[in-house]
Coordinates of C-alpha atoms (C1' of nucleotides) in Angstrom, one line a residue:
Chain N
M103 CA -80.2 -187.2 182.2
N104 CA -82.7 -189.9 181.7
D105 CA -83.0 -191.5 185.1
S106 CA -84.8 -194.6 183.9
L107 CA -82.0 -195.7 181.6
R108 CA -79.4 -197.5 183.6
Y109 CA -76.8 -199.7 182.0
R110 CA -74.6 -201.8 184.1
F111 CA -71.2 -203.1 183.6
A112 CA -70.3 -205.8 186.2
P113 CA -66.8 -207.1 185.8
S114 CA -65.1 -209.3 188.4
P115 CA -61.6 -208.3 189.3
T116 CA -59.1 -210.9 188.3
G117 CA -55.9 -209.0 188.2
F118 CA -56.3 -207.9 184.6
F119 CA -58.9 -206.3 182.4
H120 CA -60.2 -208.6 179.6
V121 CA -60.5 -207.1 176.1
G122 CA -63.9 -208.7 175.8
G123 CA -65.0 -206.8 178.9
A124 CA -63.6 -203.7 177.4
R125 CA -65.9 -204.1 174.5
T126 CA -69.0 -204.6 176.5
A127 CA -68.1 -201.7 178.7
L128 CA -67.6 -199.5 175.6
M129 CA -71.0 -200.6 174.3
N130 CA -72.7 -199.8 177.6
W131 CA -70.9 -196.5 177.7
A132 CA -71.9 -195.5 174.2
L133 CA -75.5 -196.3 175.0
A134 CA -75.6 -194.5 178.3
R135 CA -74.0 -191.4 176.9
S136 CA -76.0 -191.2 173.7
Q137 CA -79.3 -191.9 175.4
G138 CA -78.7 -189.7 178.4
G139 CA -78.6 -192.6 180.8
T140 CA -76.2 -193.8 183.4
F141 CA -73.3 -196.3 183.1
V142 CA -73.3 -198.1 186.4
L143 CA -70.0 -199.8 187.3
R144 CA -70.6 -202.6 189.7
I145 CA -67.7 -204.7 190.7
E146 CA -68.1 -208.3 191.8
D147 CA -65.6 -208.2 194.6
T148 CA -64.9 -211.7 195.6
D149 CA -63.0 -212.5 198.8
E150 CA -59.8 -212.7 196.9
A151 CA -60.4 -209.4 195.1
R152 CA -61.2 -207.7 198.4
N153 CA -57.7 -208.7 199.6
R154 CA -56.2 -207.1 196.5
P155 CA -57.6 -203.6 196.1
E156 CA -55.2 -203.0 193.3
W157 CA -57.3 -205.3 191.2
T158 CA -60.4 -203.1 191.4
D159 CA -58.2 -200.0 190.9
G160 CA -57.0 -201.7 187.7
I161 CA -60.6 -201.9 186.4
V162 CA -61.2 -198.2 187.0
S163 CA -57.9 -197.2 185.4
A164 CA -58.4 -199.5 182.4
L165 CA -61.8 -197.9 181.9
A166 CA -60.3 -194.5 182.2
W167 CA -57.7 -195.5 179.6
L168 CA -60.5 -196.4 177.2
G169 CA -62.1 -193.0 177.8
I170 CA -64.8 -194.2 180.3
D171 CA -64.2 -191.4 182.7
A172 CA -65.3 -191.9 186.3
D173 CA -65.8 -188.1 186.6
D174 CA -68.3 -188.0 183.8
P175 CA -71.9 -187.3 184.9
H176 CA -73.0 -190.4 183.1
F177 CA -70.8 -192.6 185.2
E178 CA -71.9 -194.1 188.5
G179 CA -69.7 -196.2 190.7
P180 CA -67.8 -198.1 191.4
L181 CA -70.3 -199.9 193.6
F182 CA -69.3 -203.2 195.2
Q183 CA -71.4 -206.2 195.1
S184 CA -70.4 -207.1 198.7
H185 CA -72.0 -204.0 200.0
F186 CA -75.4 -205.4 199.1
A187 CA -74.8 -208.8 200.7
G188 CA -77.5 -208.2 203.3
E189 CA -80.0 -207.5 200.6
H190 CA -79.1 -210.7 198.8
V191 CA -80.2 -212.7 201.9
A192 CA -83.2 -210.6 202.5
A193 CA -84.4 -211.2 199.0
A194 CA -83.9 -214.9 199.3
E195 CA -86.0 -214.9 202.4
R196 CA -88.7 -213.1 200.6
L197 CA -88.6 -215.7 197.9
F198 CA -89.0 -218.5 200.4
A199 CA -91.8 -216.7 202.2
S200 CA -93.7 -216.2 199.0
G201 CA -93.4 -219.8 198.0
H202 CA -91.0 -219.2 195.1
A203 CA -88.3 -221.1 196.9
Y204 CA -87.9 -224.0 199.2
Y205 CA -85.2 -225.7 201.2
C206 CA -83.5 -228.9 200.2
E207 CA -81.0 -230.9 202.2
M208 CA -79.7 -233.2 199.6
T209 CA -76.0 -232.9 198.9
P210 CA -74.6 -232.7 195.5
D211 CA -73.4 -236.3 195.8
E212 CA -76.8 -237.6 196.9
I213 CA -78.3 -235.8 193.9
Q214 CA -75.9 -237.3 191.5
E215 CA -76.5 -240.8 192.9
R216 CA -80.2 -240.6 192.8
A217 CA -80.2 -239.1 189.3
K218 CA -78.0 -241.9 188.1
A219 CA -80.2 -244.5 189.8
E220 CA -83.3 -243.1 188.2
G221 CA -81.6 -242.5 184.9
V222 CA -82.5 -238.8 184.8
N223 CA -80.5 -235.7 184.3
G224 CA -79.8 -233.4 187.2
Y225 CA -81.9 -232.5 190.2
Q226 CA -85.5 -233.3 189.8
G227 CA -87.1 -231.1 192.5
W228 CA -87.0 -234.0 194.9
S229 CA -87.4 -231.9 198.0
R230 CA -90.0 -229.6 196.6
E231 CA -92.9 -230.8 198.6
L232 CA -91.1 -231.7 201.8
G233 CA -91.9 -228.4 203.4
L234 CA -88.4 -228.1 204.9
G235 CA -87.5 -225.0 206.8
P236 CA -84.1 -223.4 207.0
G237 CA -81.5 -225.4 208.7
P238 CA -77.8 -226.1 208.7
G239 CA -76.6 -227.5 205.5
R240 CA -79.9 -226.9 203.7
A241 CA -79.7 -225.1 200.4
M242 CA -82.5 -222.9 199.2
R243 CA -83.7 -223.7 195.7
F244 CA -85.9 -221.8 193.3
R245 CA -89.2 -223.5 192.5
V246 CA -89.2 -223.4 188.7
P247 CA -92.8 -223.4 187.6
E248 CA -94.3 -225.2 184.7
G249 CA -94.2 -223.4 181.4
Q250 CA -91.6 -221.5 179.6
T251 CA -89.7 -218.3 179.7
V252 CA -89.3 -216.0 176.8
V253 CA -86.3 -213.8 176.9
A254 CA -86.8 -210.7 174.8
D255 CA -83.3 -209.9 173.7
L256 CA -82.5 -206.7 171.8
V257 CA -79.8 -208.3 169.7
R258 CA -81.2 -211.8 169.3
G259 CA -84.9 -211.4 169.3
E260 CA -87.1 -213.7 171.4
V261 CA -85.5 -216.8 172.8
T262 CA -87.7 -219.4 174.4
F263 CA -86.6 -221.7 177.2
D264 CA -88.8 -224.6 178.3
H265 CA -88.9 -224.8 182.1
A266 CA -88.8 -228.6 181.8
V267 CA -85.1 -228.4 181.2
I268 CA -84.3 -225.9 183.9
E269 CA -83.8 -227.6 187.2
D270 CA -84.7 -226.1 190.6
F271 CA -81.5 -224.2 190.9
V272 CA -79.8 -223.2 194.1
L273 CA -80.3 -219.7 195.4
V274 CA -78.6 -219.9 198.7
R275 CA -75.9 -222.4 199.6
G276 CA -76.1 -224.7 202.7
N277 CA -73.7 -222.3 204.4
G278 CA -76.1 -219.4 203.9
A279 CA -74.2 -217.7 201.2
P280 CA -76.3 -216.6 198.2
V281 CA -75.0 -217.7 194.8
F282 CA -73.8 -215.4 192.2
L283 CA -76.9 -215.7 190.1
L284 CA -79.2 -214.4 192.9
A285 CA -76.7 -211.8 194.0
N286 CA -76.6 -210.5 190.5
V287 CA -80.3 -210.2 190.1
V288 CA -80.8 -208.6 193.4
D289 CA -78.0 -206.1 192.7
D290 CA -79.6 -205.2 189.3
V291 CA -83.0 -204.8 191.0
T292 CA -81.6 -202.7 193.8
M293 CA -79.7 -200.5 191.4
R294 CA -82.8 -200.1 189.2
I295 CA -80.9 -201.4 186.2
S296 CA -82.9 -201.1 183.0
H297 CA -80.5 -202.6 180.5
V298 CA -78.3 -205.7 180.8
V299 CA -75.9 -205.7 178.0
R300 CA -73.3 -208.4 178.3
A301 CA -71.7 -211.3 176.4
E302 CA -73.6 -214.1 174.9
E303 CA -72.2 -216.7 177.2
H304 CA -74.7 -215.5 179.8
L305 CA -77.8 -216.1 177.6
P306 CA -78.5 -219.7 179.0
N307 CA -78.7 -218.3 182.5
T308 CA -81.0 -215.5 181.6
P309 CA -84.3 -217.3 182.0
K310 CA -83.3 -218.2 185.5
Q311 CA -82.5 -214.5 186.2
Q312 CA -85.7 -213.4 184.6
M313 CA -87.7 -215.8 186.8
I314 CA -86.1 -214.3 189.8
W315 CA -86.8 -210.8 188.7
E316 CA -90.5 -211.7 188.3
A317 CA -90.7 -213.7 191.5
L318 CA -89.3 -210.7 193.3
G319 CA -92.2 -208.7 191.8
H320 CA -90.2 -206.7 189.2
E321 CA -90.4 -206.2 185.5
P322 CA -87.2 -207.7 184.0
P323 CA -84.7 -205.4 182.3
V324 CA -84.0 -205.2 178.7
W325 CA -81.6 -207.9 177.8
A326 CA -79.0 -207.7 175.1
H327 CA -76.5 -210.5 174.6
V328 CA -73.6 -209.6 172.3
P329 CA -71.5 -212.2 170.6
V330 CA -68.3 -213.4 172.3
L331 CA -64.8 -212.7 171.1
V332 CA -63.0 -215.7 169.9
N333 CA -59.4 -216.8 169.1
E334 CA -58.1 -218.3 165.9
Q335 CA -59.5 -221.7 166.9
R336 CA -62.9 -220.0 167.3
K337 CA -62.9 -220.6 171.0
K338 CA -63.9 -218.0 173.5
L339 CA -61.0 -215.8 174.4
S340 CA -59.5 -217.1 177.6
K341 CA -56.9 -215.9 179.9
R342 CA -55.0 -219.2 179.8
R343 CA -54.4 -219.5 176.1
D344 CA -54.9 -216.1 174.6
K345 CA -53.5 -212.6 175.1
V346 CA -56.6 -211.0 176.5
A347 CA -55.3 -208.4 179.0
L348 CA -56.0 -204.9 177.9
E349 CA -53.1 -203.7 180.0
M350 CA -50.7 -205.7 177.9
Y351 CA -51.8 -204.0 174.7
R352 CA -51.6 -200.7 176.4
D353 CA -48.0 -201.5 177.6
E354 CA -47.0 -202.6 174.1
G355 CA -47.9 -199.3 172.6
Y356 CA -51.3 -199.7 171.3
L357 CA -53.3 -196.4 171.4
A358 CA -56.5 -196.3 173.3
P359 CA -58.5 -194.7 170.5
A360 CA -57.3 -197.4 168.1
M361 CA -58.2 -200.2 170.5
V362 CA -61.6 -198.6 171.2
N363 CA -62.3 -198.2 167.5
Y364 CA -61.2 -201.8 166.7
L365 CA -63.1 -203.3 169.5
M366 CA -66.3 -201.6 168.4
T367 CA -66.0 -203.0 164.9
L368 CA -66.2 -206.5 166.2
G369 CA -69.8 -207.6 166.0
W370 CA -70.9 -204.1 164.8
S371 CA -70.3 -201.9 161.9
P372 CA -70.4 -198.2 161.8
G373 CA -72.2 -198.3 158.4
E374 CA -73.3 -194.9 157.3
A375 CA -71.5 -193.2 160.1
S376 CA -68.3 -193.8 158.2
E377 CA -68.6 -191.7 155.1
D378 CA -65.6 -193.1 153.2
G379 CA -66.2 -196.7 153.9
S380 CA -63.2 -197.0 156.1
E381 CA -63.7 -198.6 159.5
I382 CA -61.6 -195.9 161.2
I383 CA -64.1 -193.8 163.0
G384 CA -63.8 -191.7 166.1
W385 CA -65.5 -192.2 169.4
D386 CA -68.0 -189.4 169.1
A387 CA -69.3 -190.8 165.8
I388 CA -69.4 -194.3 167.3
E389 CA -71.3 -193.1 170.3
Q390 CA -73.9 -191.5 168.1
A391 CA -74.3 -194.4 165.7
F392 CA -74.1 -197.4 168.0
R393 CA -77.4 -199.3 168.3
L394 CA -77.8 -202.7 170.0
E395 CA -80.2 -203.7 167.2
D396 CA -77.4 -203.4 164.7
V397 CA -75.1 -205.8 166.6
N398 CA -74.3 -209.1 164.9
L399 CA -75.2 -212.5 166.1
S400 CA -72.0 -214.4 165.4
P401 CA -68.7 -214.6 167.4
A402 CA -65.9 -212.4 166.2
F403 CA -62.2 -213.2 165.9
F404 CA -60.0 -210.8 167.8
D405 CA -57.4 -210.2 165.1
V406 CA -54.2 -208.6 166.5
K407 CA -53.0 -207.9 162.9
K408 CA -56.0 -205.8 162.1
L409 CA -55.7 -204.1 165.5
G410 CA -52.1 -203.2 164.4
A411 CA -53.4 -201.8 161.2
F412 CA -55.8 -199.6 163.1
N413 CA -53.0 -198.6 165.5
G414 CA -50.7 -197.6 162.7
E415 CA -53.5 -195.5 161.2
Y416 CA -54.0 -193.7 164.5
I417 CA -50.2 -193.2 165.0
R418 CA -50.0 -191.6 161.5
A419 CA -52.7 -189.2 162.5
M420 CA -50.9 -187.9 165.5
S421 CA -49.0 -184.6 165.6
I422 CA -45.3 -184.9 165.9
D423 CA -45.4 -183.4 169.4
D424 CA -48.0 -185.9 170.5
L425 CA -46.1 -188.8 168.9
V426 CA -42.9 -187.8 170.7
D427 CA -44.6 -187.6 174.0
A428 CA -46.3 -190.9 173.4
C429 CA -43.1 -192.6 172.5
A430 CA -41.1 -191.2 175.3
P431 CA -41.9 -193.9 177.9
F432 CA -40.9 -196.6 175.4
L433 CA -37.6 -194.8 174.6
D434 CA -36.9 -194.4 178.4
A435 CA -37.2 -198.1 178.7
A436 CA -35.0 -199.0 175.8
L437 CA -32.4 -196.3 175.3
P438 CA -29.4 -195.3 177.4
E439 CA -30.4 -192.8 180.1
G440 CA -30.5 -189.1 179.1
W441 CA -31.3 -189.8 175.5
D442 CA -31.5 -186.6 173.4
R443 CA -35.1 -185.6 172.9
G444 CA -34.3 -183.2 170.1
R445 CA -32.6 -185.9 168.2
F446 CA -35.7 -188.0 168.4
E447 CA -37.9 -185.1 167.4
A448 CA -35.9 -184.8 164.3
M449 CA -36.4 -188.4 163.4
A450 CA -40.0 -188.7 164.6
P451 CA -41.6 -187.7 161.2
H452 CA -39.6 -190.4 159.5
I453 CA -40.5 -193.2 161.8
Q454 CA -44.1 -192.2 162.1
P455 CA -45.3 -194.1 159.0
R456 CA -43.2 -197.1 160.0
L457 CA -44.8 -197.8 163.4
V458 CA -47.3 -200.4 164.2
T459 CA -47.1 -199.8 167.9
L460 CA -45.2 -197.2 169.9
A461 CA -43.0 -199.9 171.2
D462 CA -41.5 -200.3 167.7
A463 CA -40.0 -196.8 168.0
P464 CA -36.8 -197.5 169.9
G465 CA -35.8 -200.3 167.5
L466 CA -35.9 -197.9 164.6
I467 CA -33.7 -195.2 165.9
D468 CA -31.6 -196.7 168.7
F469 CA -28.5 -196.5 166.6
L470 CA -28.7 -192.7 167.0
F471 CA -28.4 -193.0 170.7
T472 CA -25.8 -195.5 171.3
D473 CA -22.0 -195.2 171.0
D474 CA -21.7 -197.9 168.4
P475 CA -24.4 -199.5 166.3
V476 CA -25.2 -203.1 166.9
I477 CA -24.1 -204.8 163.7
D478 CA -26.5 -207.4 162.5
E479 CA -24.1 -210.0 161.0
E480 CA -26.6 -211.2 158.4
S481 CA -27.0 -207.7 157.1
W482 CA -23.2 -207.2 157.1
D483 CA -22.7 -210.3 155.1
K484 CA -25.3 -209.3 152.7
T485 CA -24.0 -205.9 151.9
M486 CA -20.3 -205.9 152.7
T487 CA -19.2 -208.8 150.5
S488 CA -19.6 -207.1 147.2
E489 CA -16.4 -206.0 145.4
F490 CA -17.5 -202.4 145.4
S491 CA -18.3 -202.3 149.1
A492 CA -14.9 -201.3 150.4
P493 CA -14.0 -198.8 147.6
L494 CA -17.4 -197.3 147.7
L495 CA -17.2 -196.8 151.4
A496 CA -13.8 -195.3 151.1
D497 CA -15.0 -192.9 148.4
A498 CA -17.9 -191.9 150.5
V499 CA -15.7 -191.3 153.5
A500 CA -13.4 -189.1 151.4
S501 CA -16.3 -187.2 149.9
Y502 CA -18.1 -186.7 153.2
A503 CA -14.9 -185.7 155.0
S504 CA -14.6 -182.7 152.8
F505 CA -18.0 -181.4 153.9
A506 CA -18.1 -178.1 155.7
V507 CA -20.2 -178.4 158.8
G508 CA -22.8 -176.1 157.3
D509 CA -23.3 -178.4 154.4
W510 CA -24.1 -181.4 156.5
N511 CA -27.7 -182.0 155.6
A512 CA -29.7 -184.7 154.0
D513 CA -30.0 -183.2 150.6
Q514 CA -26.3 -182.6 150.2
L515 CA -25.4 -186.0 151.6
K516 CA -27.7 -187.6 149.1
A517 CA -26.4 -185.6 146.2
T518 CA -22.8 -186.4 147.1
L519 CA -23.5 -190.1 147.4
E520 CA -25.2 -190.0 144.0
D521 CA -21.9 -188.7 142.6
V522 CA -20.1 -191.5 144.2
M523 CA -22.5 -194.1 142.9
H524 CA -22.2 -192.9 139.4
R525 CA -18.4 -193.5 139.6
F526 CA -19.3 -197.1 140.5
G527 CA -22.1 -197.4 138.0
L528 CA -24.6 -198.2 140.8
K529 CA -28.1 -197.2 141.6
L530 CA -28.8 -195.4 144.8
G531 CA -30.6 -198.4 146.3
K532 CA -27.5 -200.5 146.0
A533 CA -25.0 -197.8 146.9
Q534 CA -26.6 -196.7 150.1
A535 CA -26.7 -200.2 151.5
P536 CA -23.1 -200.5 152.8
L537 CA -23.4 -197.0 154.4
R538 CA -26.6 -198.0 156.0
V539 CA -25.1 -201.1 157.5
A540 CA -22.0 -199.3 158.6
V541 CA -23.9 -196.6 160.4
T542 CA -27.1 -198.3 161.6
G543 CA -26.0 -201.9 161.7
R544 CA -29.0 -203.1 159.6
T545 CA -30.2 -203.2 156.0
V546 CA -33.5 -201.6 156.9
G547 CA -34.4 -198.6 158.8
P548 CA -35.5 -195.0 158.6
P549 CA -34.4 -192.8 155.6
L550 CA -30.6 -192.9 155.6
F551 CA -29.5 -189.4 154.7
E552 CA -31.9 -187.9 157.2
A553 CA -30.4 -190.2 159.8
L554 CA -26.9 -189.2 158.9
E555 CA -27.8 -185.5 159.2
V556 CA -29.1 -186.2 162.7
L557 CA -26.1 -188.3 163.6
G558 CA -23.7 -185.6 162.6
R559 CA -20.5 -185.4 160.6
N560 CA -18.0 -186.7 163.1
E561 CA -19.9 -189.7 164.2
T562 CA -21.0 -190.6 160.7
L563 CA -17.4 -190.5 159.5
R564 CA -16.2 -192.4 162.5
R565 CA -18.7 -195.2 161.9
L566 CA -17.9 -195.4 158.2
Q567 CA -14.2 -195.6 159.0
V568 CA -14.8 -198.4 161.6
A569 CA -16.6 -200.4 158.9
L570 CA -13.8 -199.7 156.5
D571 CA -11.2 -200.9 159.0
R572 CA -13.2 -204.1 159.6
L573 CA -13.3 -204.8 155.9
A574 CA -9.6 -204.2 155.5
A575 CA -8.9 -206.6 158.3
Chain C
rG238 C1' -76.3 -236.4 177.3
rC239 C1' -79.6 -232.2 177.5
rC240 C1' -80.6 -226.9 176.4
rC241 C1' -79.4 -222.4 173.8
rC242 C1' -77.0 -219.6 170.1
rC243 C1' -74.6 -219.0 165.4
rA244 C1' -73.4 -219.9 159.9
rU245 C1' -71.6 -214.1 153.5
rC246 C1' -64.3 -213.6 150.8
rG247 C1' -58.5 -216.2 155.1
rU248 C1' -60.5 -212.3 159.0
rC249 C1' -64.0 -208.2 160.5
rU250 C1' -68.3 -206.9 158.1
rA251 C1' -72.5 -204.5 154.3
rG252 C1' -76.8 -206.9 152.9
rG253 C1' -83.5 -207.5 155.8
rG254 C1' -87.1 -210.9 148.2
rG255 C1' -85.6 -208.0 142.6
rC256 C1' -80.8 -202.1 143.3
rC257 C1' -76.0 -208.5 144.0
rU258 C1' -72.4 -210.7 137.5
rA259 C1' -72.7 -209.8 146.4
rG260 C1' -70.1 -203.8 148.4
rG261 C1' -66.2 -202.1 152.0
rA262 C1' -62.1 -202.9 155.6
rC263 C1' -57.7 -206.0 157.3
rA264 C1' -54.5 -209.6 155.3
rC265 C1' -52.3 -211.5 150.8
rC266 C1' -50.4 -210.7 145.5
rA267 C1' -48.9 -207.4 141.4
rC268 C1' -47.7 -202.8 139.5
rC269 C1' -46.5 -197.5 140.4
rC270 C1' -43.8 -194.1 143.6
rU271 C1' -39.1 -194.7 146.0
rU272 C1' -33.1 -194.0 149.6
rU273 C1' -33.6 -199.7 152.4
rC274 C1' -38.1 -200.7 155.0
rA275 C1' -42.5 -198.5 155.5
rA276 C1' -46.3 -195.1 154.2
rG277 C1' -49.2 -193.6 149.8
rG278 C1' -51.5 -194.7 144.9
rU279 C1' -53.7 -198.3 141.3
rG280 C1' -55.2 -203.0 140.2
rG281 C1' -56.0 -208.2 141.5
rC282 C1' -57.2 -212.7 144.2
rG283 C1' -61.2 -214.0 147.2
rA284 C1' -67.5 -215.7 150.1
rC285 C1' -73.5 -216.4 150.4
rA286 C1' -71.9 -224.3 154.4
rC287 C1' -75.2 -228.2 152.2
rG288 C1' -80.2 -230.1 150.8
rG289 C1' -85.2 -229.2 150.4
rG290 C1' -89.2 -225.9 150.2
rU291 C1' -92.1 -220.8 149.6
rU292 C1' -92.0 -217.2 145.4
rC293 C1' -92.5 -214.9 138.8
rG294 C1' -87.8 -214.1 141.6
rA295 C1' -83.8 -215.8 147.5
rA296 C1' -77.5 -214.4 150.3
rU297 C1' -82.1 -212.4 152.2
rC298 C1' -88.3 -216.1 154.4
rC299 C1' -89.4 -221.5 156.3
rC300 C1' -87.8 -226.7 157.3
rG301 C1' -83.9 -230.2 157.7
rU302 C1' -78.7 -231.7 157.5
rU303 C1' -73.8 -230.6 158.6
rG304 C1' -70.3 -227.7 161.0
rG305 C1' -68.9 -224.3 164.9
rG306 C1' -69.6 -222.0 169.7
rG307 C1' -71.7 -221.4 174.5
rG308 C1' -74.3 -223.2 178.8
rU309 C1' -75.6 -227.0 181.9
rA310 C1' -72.1 -226.7 189.8
rC311 C1' -74.2 -225.7 197.0
rC312 C1' -67.9 -221.6 190.6
rA313 C1' -67.9 -216.3 189.7

RNA sequence: GCCCCCAUCGUCUAGGGGCCUAGGACACCACCCUUUCAAGGUGGCGACACGGGUUCGAAUCCCGUUGGGGGUACCA
């Protein structure tokens, strides 16, 4: 372990875990593990979050789902920001004592008025030289010196900010509560954080944080601001308009490794680490290959369709046993209680290449687990209105009825229907359609004869007869 | 308003002066395979925002324009 490499991930609990947060967490994790450093999970527990401990539990379990394991030696935490509250105030006092901060008793309204009257923008350090001491309602502000701050960012290079455009920002509110900006820096200092890897939206605040680091007498950390994730309108992913909760993707049957893989390809490319040019690459390889220096500068669109492609890829790579296990919860939710696991195991290889998410599984095979298939009327109309539908069905019933139980398998069923179709001068694609609708209720689905084999002789014949009766009526 | 960031196919990206008539992946289209739908295979469509420089040579470097995004609270 390299004790001097400490990467922090500092989410605020909000009741769900943001996919953007997942990505930065993953990046920090990859760095900490491959460099032999530590991933520090620090949770910004607000008052509301403290009343809802399940929110912070959610963060830990979301991280665990992603493979960021709290028991891993590289993992430290969770630590809670509120535990350091005393240190926040103490640091502010030191800043005041050393002249880096001063008290100001102007209210936001007064500031706005005066700025308007003077035709200037924002607070102009009006209380700087008043020599005010602490007092009720007085906020502590940072005395921004002349000059400029250069933020050395590992992904974006050196970014220069002119102090002239940074107002004397508030450190501690009039009620004595330190602001987030200060708390954050003090936590980072206290926890000896060496690398701050976070989303780009924090870049404009970084010069302020760097000034605080320096005023506190510390060398600032290595900064790295990675591009934000955006929606189709190129706006930052937001809880209100976008589907951003990691938990929702998990609950819809997206696989963690697929999500992890996809997230890491946003703003970064595995490059040489992927020998075949595909973007499908396992975590171990990602961990070894990931470098902040290789991260892109521009925002990336979170494309659910591409996520789905990755997910399908990962599903197809699963063993049948694993697939069955993974699908089980989704089947529990959708099928009648006590569904036959063996039956699903028999069909699993056939639905595997057809799944985008695990949640798609029940819809593909539910007809095998219900008393009667749900007939899609559109499908019925499309396939049962031909002249040959009824006679073909009748022929099929007659042919299948003569099957011995031991002959009831996909190959024989197919061969027999081929005989039938020849009698009608049809191709298999056409001839199987009425049977498919009669048995499954739909025109599309898993391979028909395999499904019939699983369904069994009696039930298949019964369903075909039901359809025949309906056609006769 | 002010500050900061960004700009290669529809999308995610490769690219760091000649290897680029710009490569891959997802999506899309066509064909093949085929038991419907998928999966798989083959092929196709498709981009360096614009304008100036620098250079023998620019997607790559510089400047500007335009366009996008983010930030700017006694929010976190």
